[in-house]
CSV table of C-alpha atoms in Angstrom, one decimal:
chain,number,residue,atom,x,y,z
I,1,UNK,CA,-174.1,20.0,106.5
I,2,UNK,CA,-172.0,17.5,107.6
I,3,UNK,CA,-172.7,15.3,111.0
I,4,UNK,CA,-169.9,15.0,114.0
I,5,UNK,CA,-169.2,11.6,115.0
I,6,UNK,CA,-170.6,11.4,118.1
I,7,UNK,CA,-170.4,8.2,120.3
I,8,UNK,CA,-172.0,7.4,123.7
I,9,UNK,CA,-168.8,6.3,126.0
I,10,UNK,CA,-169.8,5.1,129.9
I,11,UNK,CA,-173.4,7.4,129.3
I,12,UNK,CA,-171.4,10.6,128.0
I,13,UNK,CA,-171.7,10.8,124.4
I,14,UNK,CA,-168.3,12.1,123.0
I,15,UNK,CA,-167.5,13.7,119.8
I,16,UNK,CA,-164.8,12.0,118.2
I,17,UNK,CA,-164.0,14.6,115.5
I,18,UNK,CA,-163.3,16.9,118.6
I,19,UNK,CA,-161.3,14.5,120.4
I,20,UNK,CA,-158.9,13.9,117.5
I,21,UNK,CA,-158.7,17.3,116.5
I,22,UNK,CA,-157.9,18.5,119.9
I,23,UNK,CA,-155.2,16.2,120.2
I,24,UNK,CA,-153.8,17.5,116.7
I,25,UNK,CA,-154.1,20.6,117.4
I,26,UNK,CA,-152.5,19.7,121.7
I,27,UNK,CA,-149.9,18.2,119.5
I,28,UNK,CA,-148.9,20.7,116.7
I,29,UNK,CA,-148.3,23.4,119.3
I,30,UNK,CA,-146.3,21.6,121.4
I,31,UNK,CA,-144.1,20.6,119.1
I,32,UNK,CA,-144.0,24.1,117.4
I,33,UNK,CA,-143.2,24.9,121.0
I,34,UNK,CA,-140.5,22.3,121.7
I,35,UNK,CA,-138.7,22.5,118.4
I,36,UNK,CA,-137.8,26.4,119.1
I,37,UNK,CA,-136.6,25.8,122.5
I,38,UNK,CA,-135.1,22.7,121.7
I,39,UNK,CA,-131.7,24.2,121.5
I,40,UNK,CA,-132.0,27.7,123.3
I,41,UNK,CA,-129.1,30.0,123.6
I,42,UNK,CA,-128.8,33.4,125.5
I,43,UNK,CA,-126.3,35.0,122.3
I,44,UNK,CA,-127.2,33.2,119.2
I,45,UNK,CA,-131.0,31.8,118.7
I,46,UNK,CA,-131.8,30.0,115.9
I,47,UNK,CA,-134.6,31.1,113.8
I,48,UNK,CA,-137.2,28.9,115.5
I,49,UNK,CA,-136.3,29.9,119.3
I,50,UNK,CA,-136.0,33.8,117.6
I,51,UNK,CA,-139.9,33.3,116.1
I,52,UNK,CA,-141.2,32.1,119.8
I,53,UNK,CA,-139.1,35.0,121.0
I,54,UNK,CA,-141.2,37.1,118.9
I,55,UNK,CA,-144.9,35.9,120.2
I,56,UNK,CA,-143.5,35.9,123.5
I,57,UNK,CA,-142.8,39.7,122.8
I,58,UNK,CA,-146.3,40.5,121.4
I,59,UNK,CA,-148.5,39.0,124.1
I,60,UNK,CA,-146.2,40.8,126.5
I,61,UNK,CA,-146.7,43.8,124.4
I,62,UNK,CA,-151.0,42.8,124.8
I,63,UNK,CA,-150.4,42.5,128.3
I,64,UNK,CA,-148.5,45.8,129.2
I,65,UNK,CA,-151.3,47.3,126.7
I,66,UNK,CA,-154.3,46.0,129.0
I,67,UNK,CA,-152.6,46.4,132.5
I,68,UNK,CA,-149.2,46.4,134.7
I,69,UNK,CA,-146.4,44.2,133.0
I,70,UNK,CA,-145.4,43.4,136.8
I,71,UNK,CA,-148.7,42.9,137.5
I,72,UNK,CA,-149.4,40.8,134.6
I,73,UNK,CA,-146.2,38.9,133.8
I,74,UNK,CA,-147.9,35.1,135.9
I,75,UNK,CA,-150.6,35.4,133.0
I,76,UNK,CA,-147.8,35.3,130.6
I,77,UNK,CA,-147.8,31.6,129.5
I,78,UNK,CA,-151.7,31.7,130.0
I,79,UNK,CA,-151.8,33.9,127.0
I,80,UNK,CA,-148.8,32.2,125.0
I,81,UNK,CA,-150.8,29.0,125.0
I,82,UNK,CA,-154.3,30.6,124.5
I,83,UNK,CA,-152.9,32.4,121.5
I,84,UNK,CA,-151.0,29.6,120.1
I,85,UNK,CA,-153.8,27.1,121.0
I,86,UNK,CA,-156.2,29.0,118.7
I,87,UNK,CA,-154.3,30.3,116.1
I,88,UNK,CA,-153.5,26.7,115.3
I,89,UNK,CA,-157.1,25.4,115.9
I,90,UNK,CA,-158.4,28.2,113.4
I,91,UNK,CA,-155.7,27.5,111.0
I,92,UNK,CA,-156.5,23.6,110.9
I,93,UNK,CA,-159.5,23.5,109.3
I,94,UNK,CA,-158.9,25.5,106.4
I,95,UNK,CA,-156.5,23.7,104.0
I,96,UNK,CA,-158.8,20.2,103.9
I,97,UNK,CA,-161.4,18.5,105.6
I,98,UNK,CA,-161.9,14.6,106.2
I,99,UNK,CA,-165.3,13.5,105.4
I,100,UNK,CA,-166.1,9.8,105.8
I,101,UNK,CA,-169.9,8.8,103.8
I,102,UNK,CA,-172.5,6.5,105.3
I,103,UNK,CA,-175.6,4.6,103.9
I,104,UNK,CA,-176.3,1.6,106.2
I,105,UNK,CA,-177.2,2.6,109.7
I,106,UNK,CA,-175.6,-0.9,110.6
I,107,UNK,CA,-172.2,-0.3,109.5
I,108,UNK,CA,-171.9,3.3,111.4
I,109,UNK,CA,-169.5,2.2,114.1
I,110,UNK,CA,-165.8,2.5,115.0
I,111,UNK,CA,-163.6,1.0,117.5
I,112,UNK,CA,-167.3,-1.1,118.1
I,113,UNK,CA,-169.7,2.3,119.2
I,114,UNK,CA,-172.4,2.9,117.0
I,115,UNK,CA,-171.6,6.2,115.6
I,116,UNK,CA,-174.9,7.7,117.4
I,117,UNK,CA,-176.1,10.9,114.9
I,118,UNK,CA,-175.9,8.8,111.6
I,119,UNK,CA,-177.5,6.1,113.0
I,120,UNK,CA,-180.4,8.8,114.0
I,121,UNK,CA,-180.0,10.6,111.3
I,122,UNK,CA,-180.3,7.7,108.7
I,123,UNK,CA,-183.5,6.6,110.2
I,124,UNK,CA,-185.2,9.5,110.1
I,125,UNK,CA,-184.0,10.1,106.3
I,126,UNK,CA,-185.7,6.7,105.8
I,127,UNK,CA,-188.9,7.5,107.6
I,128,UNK,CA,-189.2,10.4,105.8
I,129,UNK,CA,-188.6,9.1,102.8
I,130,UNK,CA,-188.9,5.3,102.5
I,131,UNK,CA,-187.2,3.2,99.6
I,132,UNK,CA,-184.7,5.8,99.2
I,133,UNK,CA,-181.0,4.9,99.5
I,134,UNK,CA,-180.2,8.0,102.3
I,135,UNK,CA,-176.4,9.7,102.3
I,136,UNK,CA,-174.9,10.8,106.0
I,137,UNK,CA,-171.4,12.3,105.5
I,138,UNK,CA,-169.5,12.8,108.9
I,139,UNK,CA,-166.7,15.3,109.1
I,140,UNK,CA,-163.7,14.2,111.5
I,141,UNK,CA,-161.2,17.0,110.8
I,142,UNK,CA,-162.4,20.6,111.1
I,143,UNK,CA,-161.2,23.3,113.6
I,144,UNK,CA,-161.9,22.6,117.3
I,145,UNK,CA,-162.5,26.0,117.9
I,146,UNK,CA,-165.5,25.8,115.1
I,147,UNK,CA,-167.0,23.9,117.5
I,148,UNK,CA,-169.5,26.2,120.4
I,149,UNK,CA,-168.4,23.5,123.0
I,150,UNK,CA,-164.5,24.1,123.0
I,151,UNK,CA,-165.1,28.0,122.4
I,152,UNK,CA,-167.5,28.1,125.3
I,153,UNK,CA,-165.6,25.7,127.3
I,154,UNK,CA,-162.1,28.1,126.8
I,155,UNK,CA,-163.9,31.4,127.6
I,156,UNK,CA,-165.4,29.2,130.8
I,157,UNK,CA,-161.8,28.3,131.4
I,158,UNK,CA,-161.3,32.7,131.6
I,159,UNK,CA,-164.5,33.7,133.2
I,160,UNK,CA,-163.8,31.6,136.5
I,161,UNK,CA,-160.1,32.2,136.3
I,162,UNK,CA,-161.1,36.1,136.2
I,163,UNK,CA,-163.4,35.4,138.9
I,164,UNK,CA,-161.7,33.4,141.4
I,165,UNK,CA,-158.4,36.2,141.0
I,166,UNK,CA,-160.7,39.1,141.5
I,167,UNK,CA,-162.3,37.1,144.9
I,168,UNK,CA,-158.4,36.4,146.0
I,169,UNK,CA,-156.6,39.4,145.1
I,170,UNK,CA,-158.9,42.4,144.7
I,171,UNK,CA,-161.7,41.1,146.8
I,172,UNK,CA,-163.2,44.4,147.9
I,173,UNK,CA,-162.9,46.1,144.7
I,174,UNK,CA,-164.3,43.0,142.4
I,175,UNK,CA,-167.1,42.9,145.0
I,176,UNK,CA,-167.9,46.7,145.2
I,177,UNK,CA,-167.4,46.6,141.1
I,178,UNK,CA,-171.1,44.6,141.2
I,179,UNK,CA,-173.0,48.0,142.9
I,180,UNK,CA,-171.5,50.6,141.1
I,181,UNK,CA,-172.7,53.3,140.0
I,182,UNK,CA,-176.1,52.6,142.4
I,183,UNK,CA,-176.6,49.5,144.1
I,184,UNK,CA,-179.9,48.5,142.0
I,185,UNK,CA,-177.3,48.4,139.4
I,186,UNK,CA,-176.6,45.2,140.7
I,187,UNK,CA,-178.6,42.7,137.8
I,188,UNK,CA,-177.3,44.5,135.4
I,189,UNK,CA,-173.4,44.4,136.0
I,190,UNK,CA,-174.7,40.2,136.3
I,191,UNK,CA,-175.6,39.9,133.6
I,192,UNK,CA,-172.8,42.1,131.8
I,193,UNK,CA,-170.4,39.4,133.5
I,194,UNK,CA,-172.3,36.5,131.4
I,195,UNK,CA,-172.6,38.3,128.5
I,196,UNK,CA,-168.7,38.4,128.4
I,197,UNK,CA,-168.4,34.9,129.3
I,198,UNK,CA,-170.7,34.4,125.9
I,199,UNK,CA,-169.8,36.8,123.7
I,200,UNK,CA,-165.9,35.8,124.6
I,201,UNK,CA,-166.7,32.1,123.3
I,202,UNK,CA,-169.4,32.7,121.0
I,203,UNK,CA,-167.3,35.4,118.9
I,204,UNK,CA,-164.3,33.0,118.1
I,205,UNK,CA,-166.9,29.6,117.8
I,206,UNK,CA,-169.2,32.1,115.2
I,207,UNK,CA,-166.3,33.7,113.2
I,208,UNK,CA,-164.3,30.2,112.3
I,209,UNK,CA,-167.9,28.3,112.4
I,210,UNK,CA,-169.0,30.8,109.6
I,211,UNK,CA,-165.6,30.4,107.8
I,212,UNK,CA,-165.8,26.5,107.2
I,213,UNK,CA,-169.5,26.8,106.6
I,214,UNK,CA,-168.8,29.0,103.8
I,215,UNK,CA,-165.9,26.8,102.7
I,216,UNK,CA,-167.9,23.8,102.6
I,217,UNK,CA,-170.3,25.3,101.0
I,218,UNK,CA,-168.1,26.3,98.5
I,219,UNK,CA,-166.4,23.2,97.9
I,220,UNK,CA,-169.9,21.7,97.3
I,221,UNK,CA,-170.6,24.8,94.7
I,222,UNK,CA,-167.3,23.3,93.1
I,223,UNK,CA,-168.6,19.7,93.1
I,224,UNK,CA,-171.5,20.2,91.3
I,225,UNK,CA,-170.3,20.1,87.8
I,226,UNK,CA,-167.4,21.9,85.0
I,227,UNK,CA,-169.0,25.7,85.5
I,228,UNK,CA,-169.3,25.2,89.3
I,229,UNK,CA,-166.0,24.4,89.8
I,230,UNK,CA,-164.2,27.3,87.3
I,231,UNK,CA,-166.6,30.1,89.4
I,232,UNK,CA,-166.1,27.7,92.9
I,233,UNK,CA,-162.2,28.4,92.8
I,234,UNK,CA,-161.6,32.4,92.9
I,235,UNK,CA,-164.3,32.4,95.8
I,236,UNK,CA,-162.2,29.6,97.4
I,237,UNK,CA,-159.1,31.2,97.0
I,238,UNK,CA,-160.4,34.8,98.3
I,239,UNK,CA,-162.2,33.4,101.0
I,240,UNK,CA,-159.3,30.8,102.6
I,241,UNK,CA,-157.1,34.0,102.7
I,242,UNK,CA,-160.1,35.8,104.4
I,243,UNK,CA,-160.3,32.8,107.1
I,244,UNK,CA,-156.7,33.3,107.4
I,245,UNK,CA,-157.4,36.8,108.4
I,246,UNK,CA,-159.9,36.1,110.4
I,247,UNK,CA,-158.2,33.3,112.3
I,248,UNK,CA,-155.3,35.6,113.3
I,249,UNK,CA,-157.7,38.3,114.1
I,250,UNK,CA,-159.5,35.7,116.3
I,251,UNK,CA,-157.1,34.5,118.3
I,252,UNK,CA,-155.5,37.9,119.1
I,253,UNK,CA,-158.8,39.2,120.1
I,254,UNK,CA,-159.7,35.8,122.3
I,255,UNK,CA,-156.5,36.9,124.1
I,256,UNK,CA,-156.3,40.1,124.1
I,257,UNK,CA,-160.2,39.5,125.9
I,258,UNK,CA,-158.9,37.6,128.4
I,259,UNK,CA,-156.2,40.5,129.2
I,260,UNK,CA,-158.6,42.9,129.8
I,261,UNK,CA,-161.3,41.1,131.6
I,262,UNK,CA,-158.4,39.7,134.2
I,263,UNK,CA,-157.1,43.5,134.3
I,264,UNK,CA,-160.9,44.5,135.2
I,265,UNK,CA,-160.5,41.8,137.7
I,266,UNK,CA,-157.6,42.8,139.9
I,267,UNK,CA,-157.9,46.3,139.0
I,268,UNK,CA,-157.6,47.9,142.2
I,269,UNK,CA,-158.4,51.4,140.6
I,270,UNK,CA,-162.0,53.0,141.6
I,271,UNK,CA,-162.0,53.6,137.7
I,272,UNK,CA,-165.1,52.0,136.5
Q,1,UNK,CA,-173.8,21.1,115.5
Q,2,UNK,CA,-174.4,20.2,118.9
Q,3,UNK,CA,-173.3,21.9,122.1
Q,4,UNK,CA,-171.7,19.1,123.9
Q,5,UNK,CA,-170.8,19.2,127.6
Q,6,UNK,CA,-168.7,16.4,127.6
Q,7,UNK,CA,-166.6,18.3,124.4
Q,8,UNK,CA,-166.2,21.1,127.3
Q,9,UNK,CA,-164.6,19.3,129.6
Q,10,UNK,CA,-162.4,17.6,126.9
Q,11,UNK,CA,-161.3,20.4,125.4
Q,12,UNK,CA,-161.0,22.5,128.8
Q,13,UNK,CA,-158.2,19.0,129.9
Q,14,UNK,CA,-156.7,19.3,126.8
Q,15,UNK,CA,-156.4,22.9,127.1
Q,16,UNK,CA,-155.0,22.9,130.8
Q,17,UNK,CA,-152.5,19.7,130.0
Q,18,UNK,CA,-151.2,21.7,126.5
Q,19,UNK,CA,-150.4,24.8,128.9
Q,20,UNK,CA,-148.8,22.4,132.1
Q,21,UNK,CA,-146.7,21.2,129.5
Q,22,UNK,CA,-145.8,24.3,128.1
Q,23,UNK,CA,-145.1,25.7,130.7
Q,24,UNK,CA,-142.7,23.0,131.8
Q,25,UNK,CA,-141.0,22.2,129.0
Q,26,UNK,CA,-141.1,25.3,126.7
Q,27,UNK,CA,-141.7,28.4,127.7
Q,28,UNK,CA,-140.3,28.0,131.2
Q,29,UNK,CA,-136.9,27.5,129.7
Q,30,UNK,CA,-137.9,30.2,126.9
Q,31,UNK,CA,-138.6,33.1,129.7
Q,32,UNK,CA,-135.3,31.9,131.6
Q,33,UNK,CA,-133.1,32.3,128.4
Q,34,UNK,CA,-135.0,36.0,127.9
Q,35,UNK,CA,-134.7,36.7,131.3
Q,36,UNK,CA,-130.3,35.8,131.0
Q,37,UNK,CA,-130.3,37.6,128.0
Q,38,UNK,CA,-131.8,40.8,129.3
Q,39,UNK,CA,-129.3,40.7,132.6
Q,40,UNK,CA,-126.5,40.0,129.5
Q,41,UNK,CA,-127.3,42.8,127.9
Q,42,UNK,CA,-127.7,45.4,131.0
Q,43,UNK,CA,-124.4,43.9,132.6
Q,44,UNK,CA,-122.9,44.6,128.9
Q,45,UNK,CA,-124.2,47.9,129.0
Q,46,UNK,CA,-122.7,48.8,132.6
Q,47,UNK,CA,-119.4,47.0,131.5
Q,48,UNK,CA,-119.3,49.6,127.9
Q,49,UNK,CA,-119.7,52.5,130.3
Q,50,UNK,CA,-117.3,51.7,132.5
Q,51,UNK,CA,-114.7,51.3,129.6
Q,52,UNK,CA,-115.5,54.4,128.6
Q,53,UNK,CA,-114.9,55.9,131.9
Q,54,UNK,CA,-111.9,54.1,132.1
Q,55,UNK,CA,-110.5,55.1,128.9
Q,56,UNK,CA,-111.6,58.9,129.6
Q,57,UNK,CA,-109.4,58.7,132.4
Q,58,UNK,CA,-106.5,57.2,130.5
Q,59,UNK,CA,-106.5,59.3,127.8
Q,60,UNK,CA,-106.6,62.6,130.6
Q,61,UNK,CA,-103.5,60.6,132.4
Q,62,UNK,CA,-101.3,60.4,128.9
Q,63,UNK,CA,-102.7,63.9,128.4
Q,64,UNK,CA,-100.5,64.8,131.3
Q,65,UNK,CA,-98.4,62.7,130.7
Q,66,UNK,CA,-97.4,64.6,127.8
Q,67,UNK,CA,-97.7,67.8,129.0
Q,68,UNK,CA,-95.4,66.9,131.5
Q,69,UNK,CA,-92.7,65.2,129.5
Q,70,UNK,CA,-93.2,68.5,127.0
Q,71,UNK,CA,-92.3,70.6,129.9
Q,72,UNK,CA,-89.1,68.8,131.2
Q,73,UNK,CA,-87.7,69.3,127.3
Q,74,UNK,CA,-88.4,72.8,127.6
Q,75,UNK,CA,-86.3,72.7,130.7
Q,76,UNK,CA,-83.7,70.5,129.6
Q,77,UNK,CA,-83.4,72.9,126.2
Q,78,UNK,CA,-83.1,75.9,128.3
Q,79,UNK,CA,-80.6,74.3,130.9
Q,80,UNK,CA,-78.2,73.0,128.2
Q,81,UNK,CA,-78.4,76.6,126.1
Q,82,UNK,CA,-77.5,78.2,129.8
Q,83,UNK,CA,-74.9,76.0,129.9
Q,84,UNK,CA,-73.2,76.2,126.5
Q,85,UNK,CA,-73.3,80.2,126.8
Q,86,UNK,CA,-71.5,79.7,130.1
Q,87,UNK,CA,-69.2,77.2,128.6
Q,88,UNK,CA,-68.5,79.5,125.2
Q,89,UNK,CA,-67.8,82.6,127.7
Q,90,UNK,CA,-65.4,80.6,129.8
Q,91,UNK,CA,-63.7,79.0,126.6
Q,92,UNK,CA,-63.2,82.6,125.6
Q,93,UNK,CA,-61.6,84.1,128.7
Q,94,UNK,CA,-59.3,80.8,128.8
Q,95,UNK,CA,-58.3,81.5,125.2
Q,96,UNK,CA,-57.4,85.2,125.6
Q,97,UNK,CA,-55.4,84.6,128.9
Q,98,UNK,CA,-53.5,82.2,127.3
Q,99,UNK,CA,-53.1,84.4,124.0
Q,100,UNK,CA,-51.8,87.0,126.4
Q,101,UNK,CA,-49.8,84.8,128.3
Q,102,UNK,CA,-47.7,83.4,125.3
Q,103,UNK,CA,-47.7,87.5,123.9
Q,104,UNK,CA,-46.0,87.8,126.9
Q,105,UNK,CA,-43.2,85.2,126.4
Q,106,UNK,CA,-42.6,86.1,123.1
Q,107,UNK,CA,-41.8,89.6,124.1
Q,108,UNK,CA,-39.8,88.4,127.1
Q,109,UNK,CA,-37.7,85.6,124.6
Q,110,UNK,CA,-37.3,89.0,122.0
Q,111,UNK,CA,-35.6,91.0,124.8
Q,112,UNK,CA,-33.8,88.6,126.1
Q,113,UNK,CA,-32.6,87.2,122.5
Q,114,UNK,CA,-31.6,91.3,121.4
Q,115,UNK,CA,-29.6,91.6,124.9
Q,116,UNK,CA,-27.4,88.1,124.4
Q,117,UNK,CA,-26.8,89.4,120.5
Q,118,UNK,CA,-25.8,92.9,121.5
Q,119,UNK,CA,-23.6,91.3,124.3
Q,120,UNK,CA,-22.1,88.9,121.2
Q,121,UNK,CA,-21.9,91.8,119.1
Q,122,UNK,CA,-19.9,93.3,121.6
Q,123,UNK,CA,-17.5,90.9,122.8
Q,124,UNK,CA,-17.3,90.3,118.8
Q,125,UNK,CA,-16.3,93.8,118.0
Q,126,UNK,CA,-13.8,94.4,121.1
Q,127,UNK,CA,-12.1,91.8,120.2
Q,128,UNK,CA,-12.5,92.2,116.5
Q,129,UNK,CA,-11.1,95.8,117.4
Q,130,UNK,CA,-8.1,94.6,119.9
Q,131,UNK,CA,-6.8,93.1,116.9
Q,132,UNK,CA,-7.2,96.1,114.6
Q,133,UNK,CA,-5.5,97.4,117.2
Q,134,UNK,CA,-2.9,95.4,117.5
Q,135,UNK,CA,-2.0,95.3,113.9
Q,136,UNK,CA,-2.1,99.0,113.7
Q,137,UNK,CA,0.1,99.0,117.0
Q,138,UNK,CA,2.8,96.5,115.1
Q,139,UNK,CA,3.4,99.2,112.3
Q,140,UNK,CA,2.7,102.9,114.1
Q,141,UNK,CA,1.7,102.7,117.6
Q,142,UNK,CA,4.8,101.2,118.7
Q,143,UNK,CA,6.7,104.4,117.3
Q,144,UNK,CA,4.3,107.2,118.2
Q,145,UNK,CA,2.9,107.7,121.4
Q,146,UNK,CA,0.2,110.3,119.8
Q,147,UNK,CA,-1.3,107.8,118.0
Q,148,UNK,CA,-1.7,105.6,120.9
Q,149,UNK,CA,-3.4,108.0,122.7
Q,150,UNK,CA,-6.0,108.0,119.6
Q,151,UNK,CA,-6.7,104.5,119.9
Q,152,UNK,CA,-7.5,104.6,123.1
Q,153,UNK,CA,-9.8,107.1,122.1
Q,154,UNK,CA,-11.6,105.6,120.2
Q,155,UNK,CA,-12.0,102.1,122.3
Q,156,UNK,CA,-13.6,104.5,124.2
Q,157,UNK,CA,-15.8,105.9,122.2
Q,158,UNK,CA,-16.8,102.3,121.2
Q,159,UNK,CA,-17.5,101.0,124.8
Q,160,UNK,CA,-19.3,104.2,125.4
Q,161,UNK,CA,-21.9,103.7,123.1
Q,162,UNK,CA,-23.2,100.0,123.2
């Protein structure tokens, strides 16, 4: 498996791969975003502004499935972005990956910060095995949300949002929600609420994690010599189209999620 | 692969300053534009219906219209036929009064025209007579006084009967 490059900046150590990848992916949106309302018109929308039209339509459709359209229409860009953000993260680490090689533990640096898990990495490669010439590849382009950081840190983003708006708006409800149906019930629905928070992140970080595994894995298969790369292409083929699948499936379910657990929220029904 | 807190945060900024932005420059606009479309549409809708009301009521108005008009030929027919019978009848008593009338003058120029001839006729023979007279008077009447009295006789007989 390949290493991230990780460097330590002011006692933080940052993850490069993530950082330019997040920016790729900040950036692709918006300008999918901008270019269909770059020239919007109430009676005749181009094909761009008609396609945003369209997304805009089916996360209103998840939110009036999951709760009250009134009720839900402030959420509305939340999910646009949400749904955008990690269709387009999913999607980017299919096609290619960018995978720089490293044998010196001296020459591990960029922008002059020593590129901290090869370094690590290298030495204990030659420790373990002294005299040999050791091999750390680093991947810088893969899909942020592959990563259980961004996942995590997005379904973080939800879980205190869906918090702090059941404190605000449905305070004695949300509170009461926590005691139901017997007050010693109480550790349980506590834990339910960070078992969401996990399972939120964790599903979309294991799902596209598992994806590029398998790709890389198959892209190694298709390295490995003549008959390795005949059988290495149908399985590549079948399984991109799969991630595809699964990337779209992903990202509708991350949102979709985040409907329903706000709708739990500020649900002011004695339903559940 | 590492769980990082610091690629957390990262990706929670980049996350929040992708939707900021969005949401200013994108989809803010994009809801607006929806949003006028829908009220478009609705105020389109209310303006069809009203047309239709509109031309409901127009088409009832040149419904009566017609009717109307319909009616005042009817009227017009009748009055004119009423008329023209009148006129016909009053044509026709004109032209038999003045058929009688010149009947009439005929028969008065006839009588008048018979009674001037039988006066000519008259006069004519008297005269026409005298001188019969007189030429029979020349050769006998002058002689015989019988005779005379036979001519006198008969100018009586003559004046007698016209």
């Amino acid at each position: 498996m390949h290493e991230s490059p990780i460097i330590n900046l002011a006692g933080q150590e940052i993850d490069l791969s993530i950082v330019l990848m997040l920016i790729v992916t900040c950036a692709i949106v918006f300008l999918i975003a901008r270019l269909a309302t770059r020239n919007l018109s109430v009676e005749n929308p181009g094909k761009m502004q008609n396609f945003l039209e369209w997304v805009v339509e089916f996360v209103q459709g998840l939110i009036s499935s999951t709760m009250d359209l009134k009720k839900g229409k402030p959420f509305l860009s939340l999910g646009m972005t949400l749904i955008m953000f990690i269709f387009v993260g999913n999607m980017l680490g299919l096609p290619f990956s960018i995978v720089t090689e490293y044998h010196d533990a001296s020459k591990a640096h960029i922008f002059g910060h020593e590129l901290v898990t090869v370094t690590e990495k290298l030495h204990t490669e030659e420790a373990a095995h002294p005299g040999e010439e050791a091999e750390i590849g680093v991947a810088w382009w893969k899909s942020p949300t592959a990563d259980p950081a961004v996942a995590l840190g997005l379904a973080g983003l939800i879980f205190v949002m869906v918090h702090f708006l059941g404190l605000t708006r449905n305070t004695k409800g949300y509170l009461k929600h926590y005691f139901q149906p017997f007050w010693f019930f109480f550790p349980i629905n506590l834990i339910e609420q960070f078992s969401k928070l996990l399972t939120h992140g964790m599903r979309l970080f294991g799902n596209i994690f598992a994806g590029e595994v398998l790709i890389s894995v198959l892209v190694q298969l298709g390295s490995s010599g003549p008959i390795g790369t005949v059988a290495s292409i149908p399985f590549l083929v079948i399984w991109q189209g799969f991630s595809i699948f699964v990337g779209s499936i992903q990202a509708f379910v991350f949102t979709i999620l985040t409907f329903v657990y706000i709708s739990q929220a500020i649900d002011t029904h004695e339903e559940h | 692969m590492s769980f990082s807190i610091p690629s957390l945060v990262l990706a929670l900024i980049a996350f929040l300053i992708l939707y900021f932005l969005l949401n200013k420059y994108a989809f803010g606009p994009l809801f607006s534009v929806m949003e006028k479309r829908r009220e478009l549409v609705l105020q389109q809708i209310n303006e069809a219906s009203q047309t239709r009301e509109q031309a409901v009521a127009y088409v009832e108005e040149q419904k009566q219209a017609l009717q109307d008009a319909r009616k005042e030929a009817y009227d017009i027919i009748e009055q004119s036929r009423q008329t023209s019978s009148k006129q016909t009848e009053q044509l026709l008593e004109q032209a038999k009064a003045e058929a009688a009338r010149i009947k009439e003058e005929a028969v008065r120029d006839i009588q008048s025209e018979k009674n001037k001839a039988v006066e000519a006729l008259r006069s004519e023979l008297g005269s026409a007579s005298v001188k019969i007279a007189s030429k029979l008077l020349e050769k006998e009447v002058s002689s015989d006084a019988a005779q005379e009295e036979l001519v006198d006789q008969y100018l009586k007989e003559v004046g007698g009967r016209s």
